[in-house]
Coordinates of C-alpha atoms in Angstrom, one line a residue:
M1466 CA 0.2 -0.3 0.4
S1467 CA 1.8 3.0 -1.2
H1468 CA 2.0 6.8 1.5
S1469 CA -1.1 8.1 -0.1
H1470 CA -3.2 5.1 0.3
R1471 CA -2.0 4.5 4.4
Q1472 CA -2.8 8.3 5.0
N1473 CA -6.5 8.3 3.0
D1474 CA -7.0 4.8 5.4
A1475 CA -5.9 6.9 8.9
L1476 CA -8.3 9.6 7.4
F1477 CA -11.1 7.9 6.4
K1478 CA -10.6 6.2 10.5
V1479 CA -10.5 9.7 12.4
Y1480 CA -13.8 11.1 10.4
F1481 CA -15.8 7.9 10.6
Y1482 CA -15.3 7.4 14.2
I1483 CA -15.5 11.2 14.6
I1484 CA -19.0 10.3 12.9
C1485 CA -19.9 8.5 14.7
F1486 CA -18.7 8.5 18.6
F1487 CA -19.5 11.8 18.9
P1488 CA -23.2 10.9 19.8
L1489 CA -22.1 9.2 22.1
F1490 CA -19.8 11.3 23.7
L1491 CA -22.7 13.6 24.1
G1492 CA -24.4 10.4 25.7
L1493 CA -22.1 10.5 28.7
V1494 CA -22.3 14.2 29.2
R1495 CA -25.7 15.0 28.4
P1496 CA -27.6 15.9 31.7
R1497 CA -31.2 13.5 30.3
N1498 CA -33.5 11.7 32.1
F1499 CA -34.5 9.5 29.9
S1500 CA -37.9 8.4 31.9
N1501 CA -38.7 11.5 33.5
D1502 CA -37.8 14.7 31.8
Y1503 CA -37.7 13.3 28.0
S1504 CA -39.2 16.0 25.6
I1505 CA -39.0 17.0 22.3
E1506 CA -38.0 20.1 22.8
V1507 CA -34.5 18.8 24.9
N1508 CA -34.0 16.2 21.4
S1509 CA -33.8 19.1 19.6
Q1510 CA -31.3 20.9 21.2
Y1511 CA -29.4 18.4 21.7
A1512 CA -29.7 17.2 17.4
A1513 CA -29.0 21.1 16.9
S1514 CA -25.9 20.8 18.7
I1515 CA -24.6 17.6 16.8
G1516 CA -25.5 18.7 13.4
Q1517 CA -23.6 22.0 14.0
F1518 CA -21.0 20.1 15.2
Y1519 CA -21.0 18.1 11.4
G1520 CA -21.5 20.6 9.4
M1521 CA -18.2 21.8 10.9
L1522 CA -17.0 18.4 10.9
G1523 CA -17.5 17.7 7.2
L1524 CA -16.2 21.5 6.2
F1525 CA -13.1 20.6 7.3
F1526 CA -12.8 17.2 6.1
I1527 CA -13.5 18.3 2.6
A1528 CA -11.5 21.2 2.6
L1529 CA -8.3 19.4 4.1
L1530 CA -9.0 16.5 1.3
L1531 CA -8.9 18.6 -1.6
V1532 CA -5.7 19.7 -0.8
L1533 CA -4.2 16.5 0.2
N1534 CA -5.7 15.4 -3.1
G1535 CA -4.7 17.7 -5.6
F1536 CA -8.7 19.4 -5.7
S1537 CA -9.7 16.2 -6.9
I1538 CA -12.4 13.6 -6.2
S1539 CA -12.8 9.7 -6.8
R1540 CA -14.0 8.8 -9.7
T1541 CA -14.4 5.5 -8.4
A1542 CA -16.5 6.6 -5.2
F1543 CA -18.4 9.2 -7.1
S1544 CA -20.0 7.1 -10.1
R1545 CA -20.8 4.3 -6.5
L1546 CA -22.6 7.8 -5.0
W1547 CA -24.0 9.0 -6.6
P1548 CA -27.5 8.2 -6.4
V1549 CA -27.1 9.8 -2.8
I1550 CA -26.1 13.0 -3.9
L1551 CA -29.1 13.4 -6.6
F1552 CA -31.4 12.2 -3.9
Y1553 CA -30.8 15.0 -1.4
L1554 CA -30.2 17.7 -4.3
L1555 CA -33.7 17.0 -5.7
A1556 CA -35.1 17.3 -1.7
I1557 CA -33.1 20.5 -1.4
L1558 CA -34.6 21.9 -5.0
S1559 CA -38.3 20.7 -3.4
Q1560 CA -38.3 22.7 -0.7
W1561 CA -38.1 26.1 -2.1
F1562 CA -42.2 25.1 -4.2
S1563 CA -43.6 23.3 -0.9
A1564 CA -46.8 24.6 0.4
V1565 CA -44.7 26.2 3.4
P1566 CA -41.8 27.2 1.5
T1567 CA -38.0 27.1 4.2
Q1568 CA -34.6 26.5 4.2
D1569 CA -34.3 23.1 5.5
R1570 CA -30.5 22.5 6.8
N1571 CA -32.0 18.7 7.6
L1572 CA -31.1 17.9 4.0
I1573 CA -28.2 20.8 3.4
L1574 CA -26.2 19.2 6.2
P1575 CA -26.5 15.3 5.1
L1576 CA -24.5 16.6 1.6
I1577 CA -21.9 18.8 3.8
M1578 CA -20.9 15.7 6.0
F1579 CA -21.3 12.7 2.5
L1580 CA -18.5 15.0 0.4
P1581 CA -15.9 13.7 2.1
L1582 CA -16.2 10.1 1.2
I1583 CA -16.4 10.9 -2.3
L1584 CA -12.7 13.1 -1.5
F1585 CA -11.2 9.3 0.0
K1586 CA -9.0 7.6 -2.4
R1587 CA -9.5 4.0 -2.7
I1588 CA -10.4 3.2 0.8
N1589 CA -9.4 -0.2 1.8
E1590 CA -12.9 -2.6 2.2
N1591 CA -10.5 -3.5 5.5
T1592 CA -10.8 -0.8 6.6
I1593 CA -14.5 0.2 6.2
I1594 CA -16.2 -3.1 7.9
R1595 CA -13.6 -3.6 10.8
S1596 CA -14.3 0.0 11.7
I1597 CA -18.3 -0.5 10.9
Q1598 CA -17.7 -3.7 13.5
R1599 CA -16.2 -1.7 15.9
V1600 CA -18.8 1.1 16.0
V1601 CA -21.3 -1.3 16.5
I1602 CA -19.5 -3.6 19.5
A1603 CA -18.7 0.1 21.0
Y1604 CA -22.2 0.7 21.6
A1605 CA -23.3 -2.0 22.8
L1606 CA -21.2 -2.5 25.2
S1607 CA -21.7 1.3 26.5
S1608 CA -24.9 0.5 26.6
L1609 CA -24.9 -1.9 28.9
A1610 CA -22.7 -0.8 31.2
A1611 CA -25.4 2.1 31.0
I1612 CA -28.0 0.2 32.6
I1613 CA -25.9 -1.2 35.6
I1614 CA -24.3 2.4 35.9
S1615 CA -27.9 4.3 35.7
P1616 CA -30.3 2.4 34.9
N1617 CA -33.3 5.0 35.5
W1618 CA -31.1 6.8 32.6
A1619 CA -30.2 3.9 30.3
L1620 CA -33.8 2.4 30.5
E1621 CA -37.4 3.7 28.9
S1622 CA -40.3 2.4 31.6
N1623 CA -43.8 1.9 31.8
Y1624 CA -43.4 0.5 27.8
S1625 CA -46.7 -0.5 26.3
G1626 CA -45.2 -2.2 23.8
S1627 CA -43.4 -4.7 25.7
I1628 CA -42.9 -8.1 23.6
L1629 CA -40.3 -9.9 26.8
P1630 CA -42.8 -11.2 29.1
G1631 CA -42.2 -9.6 32.5
I1632 CA -40.3 -6.4 30.7
D1633 CA -42.1 -2.9 30.6
Y1634 CA -38.6 -0.9 29.7
R1635 CA -37.0 -0.9 27.0
L1636 CA -32.8 -0.1 26.4
H1637 CA -32.2 3.4 24.2
G1638 CA -28.6 2.9 26.8
M1639 CA -25.9 5.7 24.6
A1640 CA -28.1 6.7 21.7
V1641 CA -31.0 8.7 21.4
H1642 CA -34.0 6.4 21.7
A1643 CA -34.4 2.5 21.6
N1644 CA -35.2 2.3 18.2
T1645 CA -31.9 4.1 17.3
L1646 CA -29.4 1.6 19.2
S1647 CA -31.5 -1.4 17.8
G1648 CA -31.1 0.3 13.5
I1649 CA -27.0 0.4 15.0
L1650 CA -26.8 -3.3 16.3
I1651 CA -28.4 -4.8 13.5
V1652 CA -25.5 -4.4 11.4
Y1653 CA -23.2 -6.8 13.6
Y1654 CA -25.1 -9.3 11.7
A1655 CA -25.8 -8.2 8.7
I1656 CA -21.2 -8.5 8.4
L1657 CA -21.5 -11.3 10.0
M1658 CA -23.4 -13.1 7.9
F1659 CA -22.6 -11.9 5.0
T1660 CA -18.6 -11.5 4.8
N1661 CA -15.7 -13.6 5.7
Y1662 CA -14.8 -11.3 8.5
R1663 CA -14.0 -13.6 11.8
H1664 CA -16.1 -12.5 15.1
R1665 CA -15.4 -13.2 18.5
F1666 CA -18.3 -15.1 21.0
F1667 CA -18.6 -12.1 23.2
D1668 CA -19.2 -9.3 20.8
T1669 CA -22.0 -11.7 19.2
L1670 CA -23.0 -12.0 23.4
I1671 CA -22.8 -8.3 23.9
V1672 CA -24.9 -7.5 20.9
T1673 CA -27.5 -9.9 21.4
I1674 CA -28.3 -9.2 24.7
A1675 CA -28.6 -5.1 23.7
L1676 CA -30.3 -5.8 20.2
I1677 CA -33.6 -7.9 23.0
L1678 CA -33.4 -5.7 25.6
T1679 CA -33.7 -2.9 22.8
Q1680 CA -37.6 -4.6 22.2
S1681 CA -37.6 -3.1 19.1
K1682 CA -40.2 -5.2 16.6
T1683 CA -38.8 -3.6 12.9
S1684 CA -35.2 -4.7 14.3
F1685 CA -36.8 -8.5 15.2
V1686 CA -37.8 -8.5 11.9
V1687 CA -34.6 -7.2 10.7
V1688 CA -32.6 -9.4 11.4
L1689 CA -35.1 -12.7 11.1
V1690 CA -35.1 -11.3 7.1
L1691 CA -31.5 -11.2 7.2
Y1692 CA -31.4 -15.3 9.2
L1693 CA -33.6 -16.2 5.6
L1694 CA -31.4 -14.4 3.3
F1695 CA -28.7 -16.1 4.3
K1696 CA -29.9 -18.7 4.2
I1697 CA -31.0 -18.1 0.2
I1698 CA -27.5 -16.7 -1.0
N1699 CA -26.1 -20.2 0.2
S1700 CA -29.0 -22.2 -1.5
E1701 CA -27.1 -23.6 -4.8
M1702 CA -30.0 -21.7 -7.3
Y1703 CA -29.6 -18.5 -5.9
I1704 CA -25.9 -19.1 -6.9
R1705 CA -26.5 -20.0 -10.4
F1706 CA -29.3 -18.1 -10.8
S1707 CA -27.9 -14.8 -8.8
G1708 CA -29.2 -11.8 -10.5
F1709 CA -32.9 -13.3 -10.4
Y1710 CA -32.8 -13.8 -6.9
R1711 CA -31.9 -10.7 -6.0
L1712 CA -34.5 -8.7 -7.7
V1713 CA -37.4 -11.2 -6.5
I1714 CA -35.8 -10.9 -3.3
I1715 CA -36.1 -6.8 -3.5
S1716 CA -38.8 -7.1 -4.8
L1717 CA -40.4 -8.8 -2.1
I1718 CA -39.3 -6.7 0.6
L1719 CA -40.0 -2.9 -1.2
V1720 CA -43.6 -4.0 -2.3
P1721 CA -45.4 -4.4 0.8
S1722 CA -43.0 -1.7 2.4
F1723 CA -45.5 0.5 0.3
Y1724 CA -48.9 -0.9 1.6
I1725 CA -47.7 -1.2 5.2
S1726 CA -50.6 1.0 6.8
Q1727 CA -53.2 -1.3 5.3
I1728 CA -51.5 -4.6 6.6
I1729 CA -52.0 -2.9 9.7
D1730 CA -55.7 -2.2 9.8
G1731 CA -56.0 -5.2 8.9
L1732 CA -55.2 -6.5 12.4
E1733 CA -56.9 -6.6 15.5
S1734 CA -56.5 -2.9 16.8
N1735 CA -57.2 -4.0 20.5
N1736 CA -53.8 -5.8 20.2
Q1737 CA -51.4 -4.8 22.8
F1738 CA -48.6 -6.2 21.3
L1739 CA -49.8 -3.9 18.1
G1740 CA -51.1 -0.8 19.6
T1741 CA -47.3 0.8 19.0
L1742 CA -48.3 0.0 15.4
L1743 CA -51.4 0.8 15.1
A1744 CA -51.2 5.4 16.4
R1745 CA -48.3 5.6 13.7
Q1746 CA -51.6 4.7 11.1
Q1747 CA -52.5 7.7 12.2
L1748 CA -49.9 10.1 11.8
W1749 CA -49.7 8.9 8.0
Q1750 CA -53.1 9.3 7.9
V1751 CA -52.1 13.9 8.2
S1752 CA -49.2 13.0 5.6
I1753 CA -51.7 12.0 3.1
D1754 CA -53.9 15.1 4.5
K1755 CA -50.9 17.3 3.3
W1756 CA -50.1 15.9 0.5
R1757 CA -53.7 16.7 -0.8
D1758 CA -53.4 20.3 0.5
S1759 CA -50.4 20.6 -1.8
P1760 CA -49.7 17.2 -3.8
A1761 CA -46.8 18.3 -6.1
F1762 CA -44.2 19.2 -3.5
G1763 CA -45.9 18.8 -0.2
Y1764 CA -45.7 20.4 3.1
G1765 CA -42.4 21.5 3.4
P1766 CA -39.4 21.1 6.4
K1767 CA -41.5 21.7 9.3
F1768 CA -43.6 19.1 8.7
W1769 CA -43.9 17.4 12.6
D1770 CA -41.7 20.3 13.7
Y1771 CA -42.1 21.2 16.6
D1772 CA -44.5 23.6 16.2
M1773 CA -47.0 21.3 14.0
S1774 CA -46.7 18.4 16.4
N1775 CA -47.3 21.1 19.4
E1776 CA -50.7 21.3 17.2
Y1777 CA -51.2 17.4 17.0
F1778 CA -50.8 17.3 20.8
Q1779 CA -54.1 17.5 21.9
T1780 CA -54.9 15.3 19.1
F1781 CA -52.5 12.1 19.4
G1782 CA -52.1 12.9 23.4
W1783 CA -47.8 13.0 22.6
N1784 CA -44.9 14.8 20.8
V1785 CA -44.5 13.3 17.1
P1786 CA -41.2 14.4 16.1
H1787 CA -42.0 12.7 12.6
A1788 CA -44.1 10.3 10.4
H1789 CA -42.5 7.6 11.8
N1790 CA -42.0 5.9 8.1
E1791 CA -39.9 7.3 5.6
F1792 CA -42.7 7.1 2.6
F1793 CA -45.2 9.4 4.8
Q1794 CA -42.8 11.6 5.5
I1795 CA -41.3 12.0 2.7
L1796 CA -44.7 12.5 1.1
G1797 CA -46.1 15.1 3.5
S1798 CA -42.9 17.1 3.3
M1799 CA -41.5 16.8 0.2
G1800 CA -45.1 15.9 -1.9
S1801 CA -45.4 13.4 -5.6
F1802 CA -41.5 15.7 -6.4
G1803 CA -40.5 14.1 -3.3
I1804 CA -41.7 10.8 -3.6
L1805 CA -40.6 10.2 -7.1
A1806 CA -36.7 11.3 -6.1
L1807 CA -36.9 8.5 -3.5
I1808 CA -37.6 5.7 -6.0
I1809 CA -34.9 7.5 -8.0
F1810 CA -32.6 6.5 -5.3
L1811 CA -33.6 2.6 -4.9
I1812 CA -33.4 2.3 -8.8
L1813 CA -29.9 4.0 -8.0
I1814 CA -29.0 1.6 -5.5
V1815 CA -30.4 -1.8 -7.0
R1816 CA -28.6 -1.3 -10.5
L1817 CA -25.1 -0.6 -8.4
I1818 CA -26.0 -3.7 -6.9
Y1819 CA -26.7 -5.0 -10.3
R1820 CA -22.9 -4.1 -11.9
S1821 CA -21.2 -5.2 -9.0
S1822 CA -19.5 -8.0 -8.4
H1823 CA -18.0 -7.3 -5.3
Y1824 CA -19.7 -7.4 -2.3
Q1825 CA -23.5 -7.0 -4.1
D1826 CA -24.8 -9.5 -1.3
L1827 CA -23.7 -7.0 1.7
L1828 CA -24.7 -4.5 -0.3
M1829 CA -28.2 -6.4 -0.6
V1830 CA -28.9 -6.4 3.3
F1831 CA -28.5 -3.0 3.8
L1832 CA -30.8 -1.7 1.0
I1833 CA -33.5 -4.3 2.5
M1834 CA -32.5 -3.6 5.9
F1835 CA -33.1 0.2 5.1
I1836 CA -36.5 -0.7 3.7
I1837 CA -37.8 -2.3 6.1
R1838 CA -36.4 0.3 8.6
G1839 CA -38.3 2.9 6.7
T1840 CA -41.6 1.4 7.4
T1841 CA -41.5 2.3 10.3
E1842 CA -38.3 5.3 10.9
I1843 CA -37.3 8.0 8.6
P1844 CA -33.7 6.5 7.8
L1845 CA -33.2 9.5 5.4
R1846 CA -34.4 12.4 7.3
Q1847 CA -32.8 11.8 11.0
F1848 CA -29.4 12.9 10.6
A1849 CA -28.7 15.0 13.7
D1850 CA -27.5 12.8 15.8
S1851 CA -27.4 9.1 16.8
S1852 CA -29.5 7.9 14.0
Y1853 CA -28.0 8.7 11.2
I1854 CA -24.9 6.2 12.2
F1855 CA -27.1 3.8 10.2
M1856 CA -27.2 5.4 7.0
F1857 CA -23.2 6.5 7.2
F1858 CA -22.6 2.5 7.4
F1859 CA -24.8 2.5 4.7
W1860 CA -22.9 5.0 2.7
C1861 CA -20.2 3.0 3.1
V1862 CA -20.9 -0.2 2.3
I1863 CA -21.9 1.2 -1.1
L1864 CA -18.2 1.9 -1.4
L1865 CA -16.9 -1.2 -0.8
V1866 CA -18.6 -2.9 -4.0
K1867 CA -16.1 -3.4 -7.4
D1868 CA -16.9 -3.3 -10.7
D1869 CA -14.8 -3.4 -13.6
R1870 CA -16.7 -0.1 -14.8
L1871 CA -16.3 1.1 -12.4
N1872 CA -12.9 1.0 -11.1
E1873 CA -10.1 3.3 -12.0

């Protein structure tokens, strides 16, 4: 490995670990008791501090890498990552034509954080995989330690959607929310099943215990899907007809996700296990109503902001931070134009999977995890806290894929 490649690997590690560990650092020092003092206002202030730091960090690394690399970008990285850039550019464009036009830093900041990735030159694949592993294990271990040190702070009590008998709490630990922590932890299983890297029993144990304590139904579904995919991908038929199988697998995951509200609507509303899912259906109806008022470009970036959440507080009885579904969040905030941008993004990622000859199955798995999480969360729009770490992992996995037509 040349000196310039070693230098880029070292800089990538620095950038990667700062992005991923800064929310964890704030988790150690922020004065918040989740079970008693949690509110959307406190969360917004917490996210704002991270967002401001990320913006400065991204700009610094953009300038540094441009100078070190002679003001050039990596054609290979850009050819793989441009679908992400396109989505956010279209999202920024849509906000100027929305019902409530507002300049939203939630759309500008991801680009600032994202651009350094296309400036790094040929990052070693071992560096990416091992960096992701270390971050996941760090969040699992520190979150479990937080239960011992300060259980009232690390656990969300009186959780009505509990699926563990006799346990009415869920672990959020060093992440901002239990669903956020679970989104980080499930990445470990993707790497465990779909790469050849060796794993330690202790690491698997602590990640599994932490994931179970999050009581995230979505993540449990993801783990089940990962296991089924692992069995399919290692079958003889998949090896012979891998291209066809990838298309079928992505379709089987993608199509039902667009009809998630109808699926849930058909379930019994008095089932406590489904209570949190059925509550989200009301939020999705609001998204549809706002979209009907402005079908082309939606309500705008203020969709489910602090003021709108207060407006609907009497209706729902709680402060709603977002639509709890990527599709409905984009539909309400960006309208039909935003849905078109999302579809283009998905198509281009699927195209990249088909063109790739290395790590394509891992990328497919990350796309599927993104789709499943998108049925109850908004991974493309949550960026200024630990929620964003999953998408940052996703972007880095895109850098792993290889194809002669893409390589420099």
